[in-house]
Coordinates of C-alpha atoms and ligand atoms in Angstrom, one line a residue:
X1 CA 0.0 0.0 -0.1
X2 CA 1.3 3.4 -1.0
X3 CA -0.3 6.4 0.7
X4 CA -0.7 9.8 -1.1
X5 CA -0.1 12.0 1.9
X6 CA -2.1 15.2 1.4
X7 CA -1.5 16.4 5.0
X8 CA 2.4 16.3 4.5
X9 CA 2.2 17.9 1.0
X10 CA -0.2 20.8 2.3
X11 CA 2.2 21.4 5.2
X12 CA 5.0 21.6 2.6
X13 CA 3.1 23.9 0.5
X14 CA 2.2 26.1 3.3
X15 CA 5.6 26.4 4.4
X16 CA 6.7 27.8 0.8
X17 CA 3.8 30.4 1.1
X18 CA 5.0 31.5 4.6
X19 CA 8.5 32.1 3.3
X20 CA 7.1 34.0 0.2
X21 CA 5.2 36.1 2.3
X22 CA 7.8 36.7 4.7
X23 CA 9.8 38.3 1.8
X24 CA 7.3 40.9 1.1
X25 CA 7.7 44.3 1.9
X26 CA 6.5 44.7 5.5
X27 CA 4.8 48.2 4.5
X28 CA 2.6 46.3 2.0
X29 CA -0.7 45.2 3.2
X30 CA -1.4 41.6 3.9
X31 CA -3.4 39.3 1.7
X32 CA -7.1 39.1 3.1
X33 CA -9.7 36.3 2.8
X34 CA -13.2 36.9 3.9
X35 CA -15.7 33.9 4.4
X36 CA -19.5 34.7 4.3
X37 CA -21.2 31.9 6.3
X38 CA -25.0 31.9 6.7
X39 CA -26.5 30.1 9.7
X40 CA -24.7 27.6 11.9
X41 CA -24.3 24.3 10.0
X42 CA -21.9 22.2 12.1
X43 CA -19.8 20.8 9.3
X44 CA -19.4 24.3 7.8
X45 CA -18.3 25.6 11.1
X46 CA -15.8 23.0 11.3
X47 CA -14.4 23.7 7.8
X48 CA -14.4 27.5 8.5
X49 CA -12.3 26.8 11.5
X50 CA -9.7 24.8 9.2
X51 CA -9.6 27.8 6.8
X52 CA -9.1 30.5 9.4
X53 CA -6.3 28.4 11.0
X54 CA -4.6 27.8 7.7
X55 CA -4.8 31.4 6.7
X56 CA -3.3 32.7 10.1
X57 CA -0.4 30.1 9.7
X58 CA 1.0 31.7 6.7
X59 CA -0.1 35.4 7.6
X60 CA -3.1 35.9 5.5
X61 CA -5.6 38.1 7.3
X62 CA -8.9 36.2 7.8
X63 CA -12.3 37.7 8.5
X64 CA -15.6 35.6 9.1
X65 CA -19.0 37.3 8.5
X66 CA -21.4 35.1 10.0
X67 CA -25.2 36.0 9.4
X68 CA -28.1 34.3 11.2
X69 CA -29.9 32.2 8.9
X70 CA -33.1 34.4 9.4
X71 CA -31.0 37.3 7.5
X72 CA -32.6 38.8 4.5
X73 CA -31.0 37.5 1.4
X74 CA -30.5 41.1 0.1
X75 CA -28.4 41.9 3.0
X76 CA -26.0 39.3 2.1
X77 CA -25.8 40.4 -1.5
X78 CA -25.3 43.9 -0.4
X79 CA -22.4 42.7 1.8
X80 CA -20.8 40.9 -1.2
X81 CA -21.1 44.0 -3.1
X82 CA -19.2 45.8 -0.5
X83 CA -16.4 43.2 -0.3
X84 CA -16.2 43.3 -4.2
X85 CA -15.4 46.8 -3.9
X86 CA -13.2 46.7 -0.9
X87 CA -9.6 47.2 -2.2
X88 CA -8.1 45.3 0.9
X89 CA -10.1 42.2 0.3
X90 CA -8.3 39.7 -2.0
X91 CA -10.6 36.7 -1.7
X92 CA -14.3 36.1 -0.9
X93 CA -15.6 32.6 -0.3
X94 CA -19.3 32.0 0.3
X95 CA -19.4 28.9 2.6
X96 CA -21.9 26.2 1.2
X97 CA -24.6 25.2 2.0
X98 CA -26.7 28.3 2.0
X99 CA -30.3 28.2 3.5
X100 CA -32.3 25.5 1.8
X101 CA -34.7 28.1 0.3
X102 CA -32.0 30.3 -1.2
X103 CA -30.7 29.9 -4.7
X104 CA -27.0 29.5 -4.2
X105 CA -26.2 30.6 -7.8
X106 CA -27.3 34.0 -6.9
X107 CA -24.9 34.4 -4.3
X108 CA -21.9 32.5 -6.0
X109 CA -22.2 34.7 -9.0
X110 CA -22.5 37.8 -7.0
X111 CA -18.7 37.5 -6.1
X112 CA -16.4 39.4 -8.3
X113 CA -14.6 36.9 -10.6
X114 CA -11.2 38.4 -9.6
X115 CA -11.9 37.6 -5.9
X116 CA -13.4 34.2 -6.7
X117 CA -11.1 32.0 -4.7
X118 CA -13.5 29.0 -5.0
X119 CA -13.5 29.2 -8.7
X120 CA -17.1 28.9 -8.7
X121 CA -18.0 32.0 -11.0
X122 CA -19.2 31.3 -14.5
X123 CA -16.3 33.3 -16.1
X124 CA -13.7 31.0 -14.2
X125 CA -15.8 27.9 -14.7
X126 CA -16.0 28.8 -18.5
X127 CA -12.3 29.4 -18.6
X128 CA -11.5 26.1 -17.0
X129 CA -13.5 24.3 -19.7
X130 CA -11.6 26.3 -22.5
X131 CA -8.4 24.9 -21.0
X132 CA -7.5 28.3 -19.4
X133 CA -7.4 27.5 -15.7
X134 CA -7.5 30.7 -13.7
X135 CA -9.3 30.4 -10.5
X136 CA -10.4 26.6 -10.3
X137 CA -12.2 24.9 -7.5
X138 CA -10.0 24.0 -4.4
X139 CA -10.8 20.3 -4.1
X140 CA -10.1 19.4 -7.7
X141 CA -6.9 21.4 -7.9
X142 CA -5.7 19.8 -4.7
X143 CA -6.0 16.5 -6.1
X144 CA -4.2 17.3 -9.1
X145 CA -1.3 18.8 -7.0
X146 CA -1.3 15.7 -4.9
X147 CA -0.9 13.3 -8.0
X148 CA 1.9 15.6 -9.4
X149 CA 3.7 15.3 -6.3
X150 CA 3.9 11.7 -6.6
X151 CA 4.6 12.1 -10.4
X152 CA 1.4 10.4 -11.5
X153 CA 0.8 11.7 -15.2
X154 CA -2.7 12.0 -16.2
X155 CA -2.1 12.0 -19.9
X156 CA -3.8 8.9 -21.6
X157 CA -4.9 7.4 -18.2
X158 CA -8.3 6.0 -17.7
X159 CA -10.0 8.1 -15.0
X160 CA -13.3 7.4 -13.6
X161 CA -15.0 10.1 -11.4
X162 CA -17.8 8.9 -9.1
X163 CA -19.9 12.0 -8.2
X164 CA -20.7 14.9 -10.4
X165 CA -21.3 17.9 -7.9
X166 CA -20.6 21.5 -9.1
X167 CA -17.9 21.8 -6.4
X168 CA -15.7 18.8 -7.0
X169 CA -16.8 16.2 -9.8
X170 CA -17.7 18.5 -12.6
X171 CA -14.7 20.8 -12.5
X172 CA -12.3 17.8 -11.7
X173 CA -13.7 16.2 -15.0
X174 CA -12.7 19.3 -17.0
X175 CA -9.4 19.5 -15.5
X176 CA -8.6 15.8 -16.2
X177 CA -9.6 16.5 -19.8
X178 CA -7.3 19.4 -19.9
X179 CA -4.4 17.1 -18.8
X180 CA -5.2 14.4 -21.4
X181 CA -6.9 11.9 -19.4
X182 CA -9.6 9.7 -20.7
X183 CA -12.6 10.4 -18.3
X184 CA -15.8 8.5 -17.2
X185 CA -18.3 10.2 -15.1
X186 CA -20.5 8.2 -13.0
X187 CA -23.4 9.6 -11.0
X188 CA -26.6 8.4 -9.0
X189 CA -28.3 7.0 -12.1
X190 CA -25.1 5.0 -13.4
X191 CA -26.2 1.4 -13.8
X192 CA -23.6 -1.2 -12.6
X193 CA -20.9 1.3 -11.6
X194 CA -18.6 -1.5 -11.0
X195 CA -17.9 -1.8 -14.8
X196 CA -16.8 1.8 -14.9
X197 CA -14.8 1.8 -11.6
X198 CA -12.9 -1.6 -12.4
X199 CA -11.5 -0.3 -15.5
X200 CA -9.9 2.9 -14.0
X201 CA -6.4 3.5 -13.7
X202 CA -7.3 6.2 -11.5
X203 CA -10.5 6.1 -9.5
X204 CA -11.9 9.3 -7.7
X205 CA -14.8 9.0 -5.5
X206 CA -16.7 12.4 -4.2
X207 CA -20.1 11.2 -3.2
X208 CA -20.2 11.3 0.7
X209 CA -21.6 7.8 0.4
X210 CA -19.8 5.5 3.2
X211 CA -17.9 2.5 2.1
X212 CA -19.4 2.8 -1.6
X213 CA -16.1 1.7 -3.1
X214 CA -15.1 -1.9 -2.1
X215 CA -12.3 -3.9 -3.2
X216 CA -14.1 -6.0 -6.0
X217 CA -14.8 -2.6 -7.6
X218 CA -11.2 -1.6 -8.4
X219 CA -8.5 -2.9 -10.7
X220 CA -5.3 -4.0 -9.1
X221 CA -2.8 -1.4 -8.7
X222 CA -5.4 1.3 -9.4
X223 CA -4.8 4.9 -7.8
X224 CA -7.7 5.6 -5.4
X225 CA -8.7 9.1 -4.2
X226 CA -11.3 9.4 -1.8
X227 CA -12.9 12.8 -1.4
X228 CA -15.9 11.7 0.9
X229 CA -15.8 12.7 4.4
X230 CA -18.4 11.6 6.7
X231 CA -18.8 10.5 10.3
X232 CA -19.4 6.9 10.8
X233 CA -22.0 6.8 13.5
X234 CA -21.1 3.2 14.6
X235 CA -17.4 4.2 15.5
X236 CA -17.8 7.9 15.5
X237 CA -14.6 8.0 13.2
X238 CA -14.4 10.1 10.1
X239 CA -14.6 8.1 7.1
X240 CA -14.5 8.5 3.3
X241 CA -16.6 6.9 0.3
X242 CA -13.8 4.2 0.0
X243 CA -13.6 1.0 2.4
X244 CA -10.1 1.9 3.0
X245 CA -9.0 -1.2 5.0
X246 CA -9.7 -3.6 2.3
X247 CA -9.2 -1.4 -0.8
X248 CA -5.6 -0.4 0.3
X249 CA -4.5 -4.1 0.0
X250 CA -5.3 -4.1 -3.8
X251 CA -4.6 -0.4 -4.7
X252 CA -1.5 1.2 -6.0
X253 CA -1.6 4.5 -4.2
X254 CA -4.5 5.5 -2.1
X255 CA -5.6 8.6 -0.1
X256 CA -6.5 8.2 3.6
X257 CA -9.4 9.9 5.3
X258 CA -8.5 12.2 7.0
X259 CA -5.2 13.5 6.0
X260 CA -5.6 12.9 2.1
X261 CA -7.6 15.3 -0.1
X262 CA -9.0 17.5 2.9
X263 CA -5.9 19.3 3.7
X264 CA -5.0 19.8 -0.1
X265 CA -8.4 21.7 -0.3
X266 CA -7.6 24.2 2.3
X267 CA -4.2 24.5 1.1
X268 CA -5.3 25.5 -2.5
X269 CA -7.8 28.0 -0.9
X270 CA -4.6 29.7 0.6
X271 CA -3.0 29.6 -2.7
X272 CA -5.9 31.0 -4.6
X273 CA -6.0 33.7 -2.1
X274 CA -2.3 34.6 -2.7
X275 CA -2.9 34.5 -6.4
X276 CA -5.9 37.0 -6.1
X277 CA -3.5 39.1 -3.8
X278 CA -0.8 39.1 -6.3
X279 CA -3.3 40.3 -9.1
X280 CA -4.7 43.0 -6.9
X281 CA -1.8 44.0 -4.5
X282 CA -1.8 47.9 -3.9
Ligands
GUN301 N1 -18.8 23.7 1.5 C1 -18.4 22.3 1.4 N2 -17.4 22.3 0.4 C2 -17.2 23.6 0.1 C3 -16.2 24.4 -0.6 O1 -15.3 23.8 -1.3 N3 -16.4 25.7 -0.8 C4 -17.5 26.4 -0.3 N4 -17.5 27.6 -0.3 N5 -18.4 25.7 0.5 C5 -18.3 24.4 0.8

């Protein structure tokens, strides 16, 4: 079993950012990320804490704007508009999920595309699909960087992606195509998913469905990337989509949960914020 150690790589890349920022003129303002959170979803609160900690570690200013879920949507849109115009703000992230009755698109598209560190703006998504990656979603880019670290080339590889969310699966598929992979996309409606997972050189699962991927579903030596992160109520442990204990005996490389994709997601958010800062500076 070979582990793709996302925690270690995220740490390494975070240290590089720390060094880079330390070299900046101390008179220059610091990079700044603002997270907009509506309500008190407990998973979101945990994610936001990780983001805050990662920012503070490298010297990015972090601000959390936490609205009650009873807030009027227009008030949130007005705040986003203010942040767009604030020259001291480099990155704006709308933490998902938003209240159920809201249309998330309205809020994601309200963020100025030059501050869109999540890569969810139509302009950034469109550019991704034209092969011009500018701000791309953090989890897919984290996966690409993790594969690169272990010299895993995507060109000509058969990649199967299970789960086609806007946040992970869809952008990841585009990024895999940009790198010359042959991509299969599976979703809830896919019949006999095993026929698709079994042929994959690289299998990526991003569904949040515990133990979906079992040993019989993978090819021997396949690279297995687990994006899922949920709590197993029986053991109270965080688990992924992959039945790690059995799959790791047959896979080539595999990501653990936790310590695989998660830390890379947060690290790419940091790097996207630095990219926005380098573009804005002043
Ligand atoms: N909620 C779960 N994942 C994400 C993410 O990548 N970005 C944002 N903004 N919210 C999320």
